[in-house]
Amino acid sequence: MISLNHTDVSHTIFHFLGIPGLEDQHVWVSIPFFISYVIALLGNSLLICIILTKHSLHEPMYLFLCMLAGADIVLSTCTVPQALAIFWFRAGEISLDRCITQFFIIHCTFISESGILLVMAFDRYIAICYPLRYTTILTHALIGKIGVTIFLRSFCMIFPIIFLLKRLTFCQNKIIPHTYCEHIGLAKYACNDISVNIWYGLFVIVSTVVLDVLLIFVSYLLILHAVFHMPSRDARHKALNTCGSHVCIIVLFYGPAIFTTLTQRFGRHIPPHIHILLANVCILVPPMLNPIIYGIKTKQIREQVVHVFFPKQK
């Protein structure tokens, strides 16, 4: 009878465990987290400032990159400071409403980044296949509308999950073996049937991230078809070089996410701390490396960064 009475109690406070199995090593684990966050924050902030203040960089490619940098800052800031608080101060307590809010921001930002990467692929397609019409097609007004559409798509897809979570009764374990809140990671502690949560979550992934990946793949097939029909070898090399940074970022963004999904699905014998570390890699690595990749591979940005740190003396 006592166990049955517990089903009437819904937890409103949860506790993050951090990296399960590595609690004694949290201080050491926090070092790469802290370094990655500082690099991501400074690198993306610098990238945004350079693009917004330099009129010569007000081109579609750089404006989309600015959106990506802003999303990277939001994604890392929403997760890493909390993880550091868990590692340093054992401050793992979180309310249900705050947990749902964090999940909402993380998932919205992740889907927004996927949408931005898709638009950047479209940008490269227009630049290579229709170079003379590039600036007339991708006007600043259209770029603004695209940015709003990307945000609204993410918001509308994730918003219903708030109500799917709020309807649940969380009467099971309130210890979350993670550093941040996830949809199914939270829903599995409910006593209710979460089939709707699982199916809607799958629908969101397929209709956004999976669709984005397919469209990016199609975009690059069209780009490669156009490039290999160029008469000049130098023109082909230059066209492919302009796509290099974007391809690297695509691999960095989707690669860890796909690998993490596969290990969670099929890696039943993999230790829990590996799963949690991989999930954090998806949050840590892309925001840290994106500005570095574009800073190294893009001449215009590289020159502006050098000018910021080593201004020419008159």
PDB file of C-alpha atoms in Angstrom:
ATOM      1  CA  MET A   1       0.000   0.000   0.000  1.00  0.00           C
ATOM      2  CA  ILE A   2       2.865   2.364   0.771  1.00  0.00           C
ATOM      3  CA  SER A   3       4.348   1.887  -2.708  1.00  0.00           C
ATOM      4  CA  LEU A   4       0.965   2.624  -4.288  1.00  0.00           C
ATOM      5  CA  ASN A   5       0.647   5.884  -2.404  1.00  0.00           C
ATOM      6  CA  HIS A   6       3.890   7.105  -3.955  1.00  0.00           C
ATOM      7  CA  THR A   7       2.188   7.229  -7.359  1.00  0.00           C
ATOM      8  CA  ASP A   8       0.140  10.183  -6.110  1.00  0.00           C
ATOM      9  CA  VAL A   9       3.293  12.204  -5.458  1.00  0.00           C
ATOM     10  CA  SER A  10       4.793  14.121  -8.365  1.00  0.00           C
ATOM     11  CA  HIS A  11       8.348  15.341  -7.886  1.00  0.00           C
ATOM     12  CA  THR A  12       8.899  19.032  -8.600  1.00  0.00           C
ATOM     13  CA  ILE A  13      12.573  19.051  -7.609  1.00  0.00           C
ATOM     14  CA  PHE A  14      15.250  16.943  -9.282  1.00  0.00           C
ATOM     15  CA  HIS A  15      18.964  16.448  -8.659  1.00  0.00           C
ATOM     16  CA  PHE A  16      21.633  16.173 -11.336  1.00  0.00           C
ATOM     17  CA  LEU A  17      24.255  13.535 -10.688  1.00  0.00           C
ATOM     18  CA  GLY A  18      26.732  14.984 -13.200  1.00  0.00           C
ATOM     19  CA  ILE A  19      28.838  12.301 -14.890  1.00  0.00           C
ATOM     20  CA  PRO A  20      27.723   9.018 -13.256  1.00  0.00           C
ATOM     21  CA  GLY A  21      30.634   6.890 -12.137  1.00  0.00           C
ATOM     22  CA  LEU A  22      33.058   9.810 -12.278  1.00  0.00           C
ATOM     23  CA  GLU A  23      31.829  11.790  -9.285  1.00  0.00           C
ATOM     24  CA  ASP A  24      35.284  11.678  -7.680  1.00  0.00           C
ATOM     25  CA  GLN A  25      36.820  13.049 -10.889  1.00  0.00           C
ATOM     26  CA  HIS A  26      34.402  15.944 -11.388  1.00  0.00           C
ATOM     27  CA  VAL A  27      37.023  18.597 -10.645  1.00  0.00           C
ATOM     28  CA  TRP A  28      39.283  17.211 -13.376  1.00  0.00           C
ATOM     29  CA  VAL A  29      36.386  16.712 -15.788  1.00  0.00           C
ATOM     30  CA  SER A  30      35.431  20.357 -15.285  1.00  0.00           C
ATOM     31  CA  ILE A  31      38.727  21.604 -16.761  1.00  0.00           C
ATOM     32  CA  PRO A  32      37.948  20.767 -20.447  1.00  0.00           C
ATOM     33  CA  PHE A  33      34.378  21.961 -19.876  1.00  0.00           C
ATOM     34  CA  PHE A  34      35.606  25.333 -18.603  1.00  0.00           C
ATOM     35  CA  ILE A  35      38.267  25.781 -21.301  1.00  0.00           C
ATOM     36  CA  SER A  36      35.815  24.822 -24.069  1.00  0.00           C
ATOM     37  CA  TYR A  37      33.188  27.247 -22.757  1.00  0.00           C
ATOM     38  CA  VAL A  38      35.620  30.167 -22.517  1.00  0.00           C
ATOM     39  CA  ILE A  39      36.892  29.537 -26.057  1.00  0.00           C
ATOM     40  CA  ALA A  40      33.327  29.217 -27.374  1.00  0.00           C
ATOM     41  CA  LEU A  41      32.171  32.384 -25.610  1.00  0.00           C
ATOM     42  CA  LEU A  42      35.138  34.531 -26.641  1.00  0.00           C
ATOM     43  CA  GLY A  43      35.454  33.094 -30.173  1.00  0.00           C
ATOM     44  CA  ASN A  44      31.789  33.418 -31.101  1.00  0.00           C
ATOM     45  CA  SER A  45      31.450  36.850 -29.475  1.00  0.00           C
ATOM     46  CA  LEU A  46      34.481  38.080 -31.427  1.00  0.00           C
ATOM     47  CA  LEU A  47      33.038  36.601 -34.619  1.00  0.00           C
ATOM     48  CA  ILE A  48      29.699  38.368 -34.110  1.00  0.00           C
ATOM     49  CA  CYS A  49      31.381  41.709 -33.322  1.00  0.00           C
ATOM     50  CA  ILE A  50      33.636  41.516 -36.394  1.00  0.00           C
ATOM     51  CA  ILE A  51      30.793  40.604 -38.763  1.00  0.00           C
ATOM     52  CA  LEU A  52      28.408  43.246 -37.419  1.00  0.00           C
ATOM     53  CA  THR A  53      30.965  46.089 -37.302  1.00  0.00           C
ATOM     54  CA  LYS A  54      32.685  45.466 -40.659  1.00  0.00           C
ATOM     55  CA  HIS A  55      30.505  46.532 -43.571  1.00  0.00           C
ATOM     56  CA  SER A  56      32.562  44.426 -45.986  1.00  0.00           C
ATOM     57  CA  LEU A  57      31.358  41.298 -44.149  1.00  0.00           C
ATOM     58  CA  HIS A  58      27.661  42.117 -44.493  1.00  0.00           C
ATOM     59  CA  GLU A  59      27.291  39.389 -47.089  1.00  0.00           C
ATOM     60  CA  PRO A  60      24.784  36.509 -46.805  1.00  0.00           C
ATOM     61  CA  MET A  61      27.399  33.888 -45.898  1.00  0.00           C
ATOM     62  CA  TYR A  62      28.761  35.951 -43.007  1.00  0.00           C
ATOM     63  CA  LEU A  63      25.318  36.992 -41.766  1.00  0.00           C
ATOM     64  CA  PHE A  64      24.289  33.327 -41.575  1.00  0.00           C
ATOM     65  CA  LEU A  65      27.570  32.625 -39.786  1.00  0.00           C
ATOM     66  CA  CYS A  66      26.669  35.387 -37.328  1.00  0.00           C
ATOM     67  CA  MET A  67      23.359  33.619 -36.622  1.00  0.00           C
ATOM     68  CA  LEU A  68      25.218  30.358 -36.067  1.00  0.00           C
ATOM     69  CA  ALA A  69      27.647  32.032 -33.651  1.00  0.00           C
ATOM     70  CA  GLY A  70      24.740  33.499 -31.679  1.00  0.00           C
ATOM     71  CA  ALA A  71      23.074  30.077 -31.451  1.00  0.00           C
ATOM     72  CA  ASP A  72      26.383  28.556 -30.306  1.00  0.00           C
ATOM     73  CA  ILE A  73      26.613  31.062 -27.451  1.00  0.00           C
ATOM     74  CA  VAL A  74      23.044  30.311 -26.340  1.00  0.00           C
ATOM     75  CA  LEU A  75      23.557  26.534 -26.535  1.00  0.00           C
ATOM     76  CA  SER A  76      26.786  26.487 -24.529  1.00  0.00           C
ATOM     77  CA  THR A  77      25.629  29.097 -21.983  1.00  0.00           C
ATOM     78  CA  CYS A  78      22.442  27.158 -21.313  1.00  0.00           C
ATOM     79  CA  THR A  79      24.339  23.996 -20.347  1.00  0.00           C
ATOM     80  CA  VAL A  80      28.007  24.455 -19.423  1.00  0.00           C
ATOM     81  CA  PRO A  81      27.672  26.874 -16.435  1.00  0.00           C
ATOM     82  CA  GLN A  82      25.213  24.466 -14.817  1.00  0.00           C
ATOM     83  CA  ALA A  83      27.564  21.544 -15.426  1.00  0.00           C
ATOM     84  CA  LEU A  84      30.409  23.505 -13.826  1.00  0.00           C
ATOM     85  CA  ALA A  85      28.197  24.276 -10.816  1.00  0.00           C
ATOM     86  CA  ILE A  86      27.580  20.534 -10.430  1.00  0.00           C
ATOM     87  CA  PHE A  87      31.288  19.702 -10.768  1.00  0.00           C
ATOM     88  CA  TRP A  88      32.583  22.454  -8.465  1.00  0.00           C
ATOM     89  CA  PHE A  89      29.855  23.035  -5.880  1.00  0.00           C
ATOM     90  CA  ARG A  90      27.636  19.915  -6.177  1.00  0.00           C
ATOM     91  CA  ALA A  91      24.806  22.326  -6.993  1.00  0.00           C
ATOM     92  CA  GLY A  92      22.700  19.780  -8.849  1.00  0.00           C
ATOM     93  CA  GLU A  93      19.245  20.742  -7.617  1.00  0.00           C
ATOM     94  CA  ILE A  94      16.791  21.948 -10.264  1.00  0.00           C
ATOM     95  CA  SER A  95      13.045  22.540 -10.273  1.00  0.00           C
ATOM     96  CA  LEU A  96      10.762  20.879 -12.802  1.00  0.00           C
ATOM     97  CA  ASP A  97       9.830  24.205 -14.412  1.00  0.00           C
ATOM     98  CA  ARG A  98      13.467  25.225 -14.720  1.00  0.00           C
ATOM     99  CA  CYS A  99      14.348  21.805 -16.123  1.00  0.00           C
ATOM    100  CA  ILE A 100      11.623  22.105 -18.780  1.00  0.00           C
ATOM    101  CA  THR A 101      12.792  25.640 -19.603  1.00  0.00           C
ATOM    102  CA  GLN A 102      16.366  24.441 -20.059  1.00  0.00           C
ATOM    103  CA  PHE A 103      15.232  21.550 -22.247  1.00  0.00           C
ATOM    104  CA  PHE A 104      13.139  23.963 -24.342  1.00  0.00           C
ATOM    105  CA  ILE A 105      16.071  26.342 -24.954  1.00  0.00           C
ATOM    106  CA  ILE A 106      18.524  23.514 -25.724  1.00  0.00           C
ATOM    107  CA  HIS A 107      16.246  21.760 -28.213  1.00  0.00           C
ATOM    108  CA  CYS A 108      15.087  25.008 -29.848  1.00  0.00           C
ATOM    109  CA  THR A 109      18.683  26.126 -30.289  1.00  0.00           C
ATOM    110  CA  PHE A 110      19.807  22.752 -31.615  1.00  0.00           C
ATOM    111  CA  ILE A 111      17.037  22.680 -34.254  1.00  0.00           C
ATOM    112  CA  SER A 112      17.763  26.328 -35.101  1.00  0.00           C
ATOM    113  CA  GLU A 113      21.438  25.497 -35.680  1.00  0.00           C
ATOM    114  CA  SER A 114      20.411  22.635 -37.951  1.00  0.00           C
ATOM    115  CA  GLY A 115      18.211  25.041 -39.907  1.00  0.00           C
ATOM    116  CA  ILE A 116      21.043  27.582 -40.169  1.00  0.00           C
ATOM    117  CA  LEU A 117      23.389  24.907 -41.539  1.00  0.00           C
ATOM    118  CA  LEU A 118      20.760  24.035 -44.146  1.00  0.00           C
ATOM    119  CA  VAL A 119      20.427  27.677 -45.177  1.00  0.00           C
ATOM    120  CA  MET A 120      24.222  27.994 -45.358  1.00  0.00           C
ATOM    121  CA  ALA A 121      24.253  25.028 -47.760  1.00  0.00           C
ATOM    122  CA  PHE A 122      21.613  26.807 -49.854  1.00  0.00           C
ATOM    123  CA  ASP A 123      23.768  29.947 -49.710  1.00  0.00           C
ATOM    124  CA  ARG A 124      26.765  28.028 -51.119  1.00  0.00           C
ATOM    125  CA  TYR A 125      24.535  26.543 -53.835  1.00  0.00           C
ATOM    126  CA  ILE A 126      23.381  30.005 -54.957  1.00  0.00           C
ATOM    127  CA  ALA A 127      26.917  31.437 -54.761  1.00  0.00           C
ATOM    128  CA  ILE A 128      28.388  28.678 -56.959  1.00  0.00           C
ATOM    129  CA  CYS A 129      25.531  27.943 -59.373  1.00  0.00           C
ATOM    130  CA  TYR A 130      24.180  31.495 -59.755  1.00  0.00           C
ATOM    131  CA  PRO A 131      27.098  33.819 -58.865  1.00  0.00           C
ATOM    132  CA  LEU A 132      25.819  36.807 -60.855  1.00  0.00           C
ATOM    133  CA  ARG A 133      22.436  36.728 -59.100  1.00  0.00           C
ATOM    134  CA  TYR A 134      23.825  35.922 -55.626  1.00  0.00           C
ATOM    135  CA  THR A 135      23.271  39.314 -53.960  1.00  0.00           C
ATOM    136  CA  THR A 136      19.966  39.937 -55.747  1.00  0.00           C
ATOM    137  CA  ILE A 137      18.523  36.597 -54.581  1.00  0.00           C
ATOM    138  CA  LEU A 138      19.832  36.657 -50.995  1.00  0.00           C
ATOM    139  CA  THR A 139      18.926  40.208 -50.011  1.00  0.00           C
ATOM    140  CA  HIS A 140      19.151  41.447 -46.420  1.00  0.00           C
ATOM    141  CA  ALA A 141      15.342  41.438 -46.214  1.00  0.00           C
ATOM    142  CA  LEU A 142      15.189  37.781 -47.279  1.00  0.00           C
ATOM    143  CA  ILE A 143      17.970  36.855 -44.847  1.00  0.00           C
ATOM    144  CA  GLY A 144      15.979  38.470 -42.023  1.00  0.00           C
ATOM    145  CA  LYS A 145      12.855  36.528 -43.003  1.00  0.00           C
ATOM    146  CA  ILE A 146      14.870  33.305 -43.166  1.00  0.00           C
ATOM    147  CA  GLY A 147      16.219  33.938 -39.659  1.00  0.00           C
ATOM    148  CA  VAL A 148      12.706  34.502 -38.278  1.00  0.00           C
ATOM    149  CA  THR A 149      11.426  31.379 -40.062  1.00  0.00           C
ATOM    150  CA  ILE A 150      14.226  29.251 -38.586  1.00  0.00           C
ATOM    151  CA  PHE A 151      13.361  30.465 -35.078  1.00  0.00           C
ATOM    152  CA  LEU A 152       9.601  29.993 -35.542  1.00  0.00           C
ATOM    153  CA  ARG A 153      10.095  26.470 -36.878  1.00  0.00           C
ATOM    154  CA  SER A 154      12.106  25.513 -33.784  1.00  0.00           C
ATOM    155  CA  PHE A 155       9.677  27.214 -31.408  1.00  0.00           C
ATOM    156  CA  CYS A 156       6.559  25.648 -32.930  1.00  0.00           C
ATOM    157  CA  MET A 157       8.105  22.165 -33.003  1.00  0.00           C
ATOM    158  CA  ILE A 158       9.353  22.169 -29.389  1.00  0.00           C
ATOM    159  CA  PHE A 159       6.557  24.153 -27.698  1.00  0.00           C
ATOM    160  CA  PRO A 160       4.018  21.247 -27.589  1.00  0.00           C
ATOM    161  CA  ILE A 161       6.535  19.113 -25.680  1.00  0.00           C
ATOM    162  CA  ILE A 162       6.172  21.494 -22.718  1.00  0.00           C
ATOM    163  CA  PHE A 163       2.540  20.384 -22.328  1.00  0.00           C
ATOM    164  CA  LEU A 164       3.452  16.732 -22.960  1.00  0.00           C
ATOM    165  CA  LEU A 165       5.872  16.962 -20.010  1.00  0.00           C
ATOM    166  CA  LYS A 166       3.624  19.040 -17.734  1.00  0.00           C
ATOM    167  CA  ARG A 167       0.841  16.417 -17.955  1.00  0.00           C
ATOM    168  CA  LEU A 168       3.109  13.714 -16.514  1.00  0.00           C
ATOM    169  CA  THR A 169       3.335  12.618 -12.887  1.00  0.00           C
ATOM    170  CA  PHE A 170       6.986  12.223 -11.864  1.00  0.00           C
ATOM    171  CA  CYS A 171       6.771   9.677  -9.064  1.00  0.00           C
ATOM    172  CA  GLN A 172       9.878   7.625  -9.827  1.00  0.00           C
ATOM    173  CA  ASN A 173      13.538   8.391  -9.137  1.00  0.00           C
ATOM    174  CA  LYS A 174      14.287  12.123  -8.971  1.00  0.00           C
ATOM    175  CA  ILE A 175      18.057  11.669  -9.449  1.00  0.00           C
ATOM    176  CA  ILE A 176      19.002  12.540 -13.059  1.00  0.00           C
ATOM    177  CA  PRO A 177      22.342  10.986 -14.145  1.00  0.00           C
ATOM    178  CA  HIS A 178      23.194  13.860 -16.461  1.00  0.00           C
ATOM    179  CA  THR A 179      24.405  17.463 -16.516  1.00  0.00           C
ATOM    180  CA  TYR A 180      21.374  18.971 -18.277  1.00  0.00           C
ATOM    181  CA  CYS A 181      17.701  18.222 -19.002  1.00  0.00           C
ATOM    182  CA  GLU A 182      16.516  16.220 -21.995  1.00  0.00           C
ATOM    183  CA  HIS A 183      12.993  15.433 -23.165  1.00  0.00           C
ATOM    184  CA  ILE A 184      12.955  11.620 -22.902  1.00  0.00           C
ATOM    185  CA  GLY A 185      15.623  11.705 -20.198  1.00  0.00           C
ATOM    186  CA  LEU A 186      13.097  13.519 -18.001  1.00  0.00           C
ATOM    187  CA  ALA A 187       9.931  11.799 -19.256  1.00  0.00           C
ATOM    188  CA  LYS A 188      11.216   8.309 -18.392  1.00  0.00           C
ATOM    189  CA  TYR A 189      10.889   9.170 -14.673  1.00  0.00           C
ATOM    190  CA  ALA A 190       7.125   9.550 -15.063  1.00  0.00           C
ATOM    191  CA  CYS A 191       4.626   6.931 -13.943  1.00  0.00           C
ATOM    192  CA  ASN A 192       2.337   7.721 -16.889  1.00  0.00           C
ATOM    193  CA  ASP A 193       2.475   6.247 -20.369  1.00  0.00           C
ATOM    194  CA  ILE A 194       5.032   8.306 -22.348  1.00  0.00           C
ATOM    195  CA  SER A 195       4.315   6.797 -25.769  1.00  0.00           C
ATOM    196  CA  VAL A 196       3.032  10.150 -27.041  1.00  0.00           C
ATOM    197  CA  ASN A 197       6.241  11.836 -25.881  1.00  0.00           C
ATOM    198  CA  ILE A 198       8.374   9.230 -27.655  1.00  0.00           C
ATOM    199  CA  TRP A 199       6.457   9.365 -30.939  1.00  0.00           C
ATOM    200  CA  TYR A 200       6.218  13.158 -31.013  1.00  0.00           C
ATOM    201  CA  GLY A 201       9.922  13.443 -30.173  1.00  0.00           C
ATOM    202  CA  LEU A 202      10.695  11.113 -33.081  1.00  0.00           C
ATOM    203  CA  PHE A 203       8.443  13.170 -35.357  1.00  0.00           C
ATOM    204  CA  VAL A 204      10.276  16.372 -34.402  1.00  0.00           C
ATOM    205  CA  ILE A 205      13.696  14.843 -35.109  1.00  0.00           C
ATOM    206  CA  VAL A 206      12.644  13.390 -38.469  1.00  0.00           C
ATOM    207  CA  SER A 207      10.801  16.501 -39.668  1.00  0.00           C
ATOM    208  CA  THR A 208      13.610  18.881 -38.713  1.00  0.00           C
ATOM    209  CA  VAL A 209      17.124  17.486 -38.251  1.00  0.00           C
ATOM    210  CA  VAL A 210      16.804  14.422 -40.505  1.00  0.00           C
ATOM    211  CA  LEU A 211      15.064  16.475 -43.209  1.00  0.00           C
ATOM    212  CA  ASP A 212      17.754  19.151 -42.922  1.00  0.00           C
ATOM    213  CA  VAL A 213      20.502  16.551 -43.386  1.00  0.00           C
ATOM    214  CA  LEU A 214      18.816  15.164 -46.507  1.00  0.00           C
ATOM    215  CA  LEU A 215      18.369  18.636 -48.003  1.00  0.00           C
ATOM    216  CA  ILE A 216      21.986  19.542 -47.217  1.00  0.00           C
ATOM    217  CA  PHE A 217      23.068  16.334 -48.953  1.00  0.00           C
ATOM    218  CA  VAL A 218      20.971  17.226 -52.016  1.00  0.00           C
ATOM    219  CA  SER A 219      22.395  20.764 -52.020  1.00  0.00           C
ATOM    220  CA  TYR A 220      25.953  19.460 -52.102  1.00  0.00           C
ATOM    221  CA  LEU A 221      25.138  16.968 -54.848  1.00  0.00           C
ATOM    222  CA  LEU A 222      23.931  19.917 -56.945  1.00  0.00           C
ATOM    223  CA  ILE A 223      27.006  21.930 -55.956  1.00  0.00           C
ATOM    224  CA  LEU A 224      29.374  19.104 -56.942  1.00  0.00           C
ATOM    225  CA  HIS A 225      27.517  18.640 -60.234  1.00  0.00           C
ATOM    226  CA  ALA A 226      27.961  22.345 -61.009  1.00  0.00           C
ATOM    227  CA  VAL A 227      31.612  22.417 -59.879  1.00  0.00           C
ATOM    228  CA  PHE A 228      32.724  19.448 -61.990  1.00  0.00           C
ATOM    229  CA  HIS A 229      31.165  21.052 -65.060  1.00  0.00           C
ATOM    230  CA  MET A 230      33.312  24.174 -64.662  1.00  0.00           C
ATOM    231  CA  PRO A 231      35.879  24.473 -67.483  1.00  0.00           C
ATOM    232  CA  SER A 232      38.728  25.825 -65.361  1.00  0.00           C
ATOM    233  CA  ARG A 233      40.576  23.759 -62.759  1.00  0.00           C
ATOM    234  CA  ASP A 234      41.283  26.923 -60.717  1.00  0.00           C
ATOM    235  CA  ALA A 235      37.585  27.782 -60.729  1.00  0.00           C
ATOM    236  CA  ARG A 236      36.729  24.283 -59.467  1.00  0.00           C
ATOM    237  CA  HIS A 237      39.333  24.530 -56.716  1.00  0.00           C
ATOM    238  CA  LYS A 238      38.114  27.983 -55.640  1.00  0.00           C
ATOM    239  CA  ALA A 239      34.476  26.863 -55.595  1.00  0.00           C
ATOM    240  CA  LEU A 240      35.241  23.788 -53.499  1.00  0.00           C
ATOM    241  CA  ASN A 241      37.415  25.830 -51.143  1.00  0.00           C
ATOM    242  CA  THR A 242      34.505  28.159 -50.338  1.00  0.00           C
ATOM    243  CA  CYS A 243      32.538  25.106 -49.134  1.00  0.00           C
ATOM    244  CA  GLY A 244      35.351  23.685 -46.989  1.00  0.00           C
ATOM    245  CA  SER A 245      34.499  25.548 -43.779  1.00  0.00           C
ATOM    246  CA  HIS A 246      30.819  24.742 -44.054  1.00  0.00           C
ATOM    247  CA  VAL A 247      31.473  21.030 -44.621  1.00  0.00           C
ATOM    248  CA  CYS A 248      33.751  20.921 -41.554  1.00  0.00           C
ATOM    249  CA  ILE A 249      31.048  22.520 -39.400  1.00  0.00           C
ATOM    250  CA  ILE A 250      28.395  20.123 -40.741  1.00  0.00           C
ATOM    251  CA  VAL A 251      30.564  17.153 -39.765  1.00  0.00           C
ATOM    252  CA  LEU A 252      31.246  18.661 -36.321  1.00  0.00           C
ATOM    253  CA  PHE A 253      27.557  19.368 -35.684  1.00  0.00           C
ATOM    254  CA  TYR A 254      25.890  16.203 -36.964  1.00  0.00           C
ATOM    255  CA  GLY A 255      28.757  13.741 -36.428  1.00  0.00           C
ATOM    256  CA  PRO A 256      28.781  13.650 -32.594  1.00  0.00           C
ATOM    257  CA  ALA A 257      24.961  13.819 -32.505  1.00  0.00           C
ATOM    258  CA  ILE A 258      24.583  10.805 -34.819  1.00  0.00           C
ATOM    259  CA  PHE A 259      27.292   8.864 -32.976  1.00  0.00           C
ATOM    260  CA  THR A 260      25.670   9.626 -29.613  1.00  0.00           C
ATOM    261  CA  THR A 261      22.266   8.499 -30.884  1.00  0.00           C
ATOM    262  CA  LEU A 262      23.723   5.235 -32.188  1.00  0.00           C
ATOM    263  CA  THR A 263      25.556   4.475 -28.931  1.00  0.00           C
ATOM    264  CA  GLN A 264      22.411   5.162 -26.899  1.00  0.00           C
ATOM    265  CA  ARG A 265      20.395   2.898 -29.189  1.00  0.00           C
ATOM    266  CA  PHE A 266      22.801  -0.002 -29.672  1.00  0.00           C
ATOM    267  CA  GLY A 267      25.569   0.476 -27.081  1.00  0.00           C
ATOM    268  CA  ARG A 268      23.863  -1.280 -24.198  1.00  0.00           C
ATOM    269  CA  HIS A 269      27.185  -2.471 -22.770  1.00  0.00           C
ATOM    270  CA  ILE A 270      28.812   0.979 -22.916  1.00  0.00           C
ATOM    271  CA  PRO A 271      29.250   2.509 -19.411  1.00  0.00           C
ATOM    272  CA  PRO A 272      26.743   5.278 -18.520  1.00  0.00           C
ATOM    273  CA  HIS A 273      29.468   7.913 -18.101  1.00  0.00           C
ATOM    274  CA  ILE A 274      30.481   7.403 -21.749  1.00  0.00           C
ATOM    275  CA  HIS A 275      26.930   8.157 -22.893  1.00  0.00           C
ATOM    276  CA  ILE A 276      26.821  11.346 -20.801  1.00  0.00           C
ATOM    277  CA  LEU A 277      30.269  12.472 -21.950  1.00  0.00           C
ATOM    278  CA  LEU A 278      29.279  11.943 -25.596  1.00  0.00           C
ATOM    279  CA  ALA A 279      26.082  13.939 -25.068  1.00  0.00           C
ATOM    280  CA  ASN A 280      28.168  16.783 -23.657  1.00  0.00           C
ATOM    281  CA  VAL A 281      30.568  16.592 -26.604  1.00  0.00           C
ATOM    282  CA  CYS A 282      27.603  17.543 -28.839  1.00  0.00           C
ATOM    283  CA  ILE A 283      27.174  20.673 -26.737  1.00  0.00           C
ATOM    284  CA  LEU A 284      30.842  21.551 -26.166  1.00  0.00           C
ATOM    285  CA  VAL A 285      32.752  20.844 -29.373  1.00  0.00           C
ATOM    286  CA  PRO A 286      30.799  22.602 -32.183  1.00  0.00           C
ATOM    287  CA  PRO A 287      30.497  25.999 -30.421  1.00  0.00           C
ATOM    288  CA  MET A 288      34.203  25.871 -29.526  1.00  0.00           C
ATOM    289  CA  LEU A 289      35.520  24.874 -32.973  1.00  0.00           C
ATOM    290  CA  ASN A 290      33.127  26.740 -35.291  1.00  0.00           C
ATOM    291  CA  PRO A 291      34.770  30.185 -34.888  1.00  0.00           C
ATOM    292  CA  ILE A 292      38.239  28.604 -35.053  1.00  0.00           C
ATOM    293  CA  ILE A 293      37.443  26.818 -38.322  1.00  0.00           C
ATOM    294  CA  TYR A 294      35.992  29.910 -39.966  1.00  0.00           C
ATOM    295  CA  GLY A 295      38.802  32.048 -38.561  1.00  0.00           C
ATOM    296  CA  ILE A 296      41.441  29.788 -40.095  1.00  0.00           C
ATOM    297  CA  LYS A 297      39.803  28.905 -43.414  1.00  0.00           C
ATOM    298  CA  THR A 298      38.122  32.228 -44.288  1.00  0.00           C
ATOM    299  CA  LYS A 299      40.582  34.881 -45.440  1.00  0.00           C
ATOM    300  CA  GLN A 300      38.313  37.898 -44.809  1.00  0.00           C
ATOM    301  CA  ILE A 301      37.596  36.896 -41.203  1.00  0.00           C
ATOM    302  CA  ARG A 302      41.215  35.919 -40.584  1.00  0.00           C
ATOM    303  CA  GLU A 303      42.393  39.345 -41.737  1.00  0.00           C
ATOM    304  CA  GLN A 304      39.887  41.124 -39.485  1.00  0.00           C
ATOM    305  CA  VAL A 305      40.889  39.029 -36.460  1.00  0.00           C
ATOM    306  CA  VAL A 306      44.559  39.830 -37.086  1.00  0.00           C
ATOM    307  CA  HIS A 307      43.646  43.514 -37.385  1.00  0.00           C
ATOM    308  CA  VAL A 308      41.817  43.401 -34.028  1.00  0.00           C
ATOM    309  CA  PHE A 309      44.736  41.868 -32.119  1.00  0.00           C
ATOM    310  CA  PHE A 310      47.587  43.437 -34.089  1.00  0.00           C
ATOM    311  CA  PRO A 311      46.401  46.827 -35.333  1.00  0.00           C
ATOM    312  CA  LYS A 312      48.728  48.529 -37.769  1.00  0.00           C
ATOM    313  CA  GLN A 313      50.726  51.320 -36.246  1.00  0.00           C
ATOM    314  CA  LYS A 314      50.577  54.544 -38.200  1.00  0.00           C
TER     315      LYS A 314
END
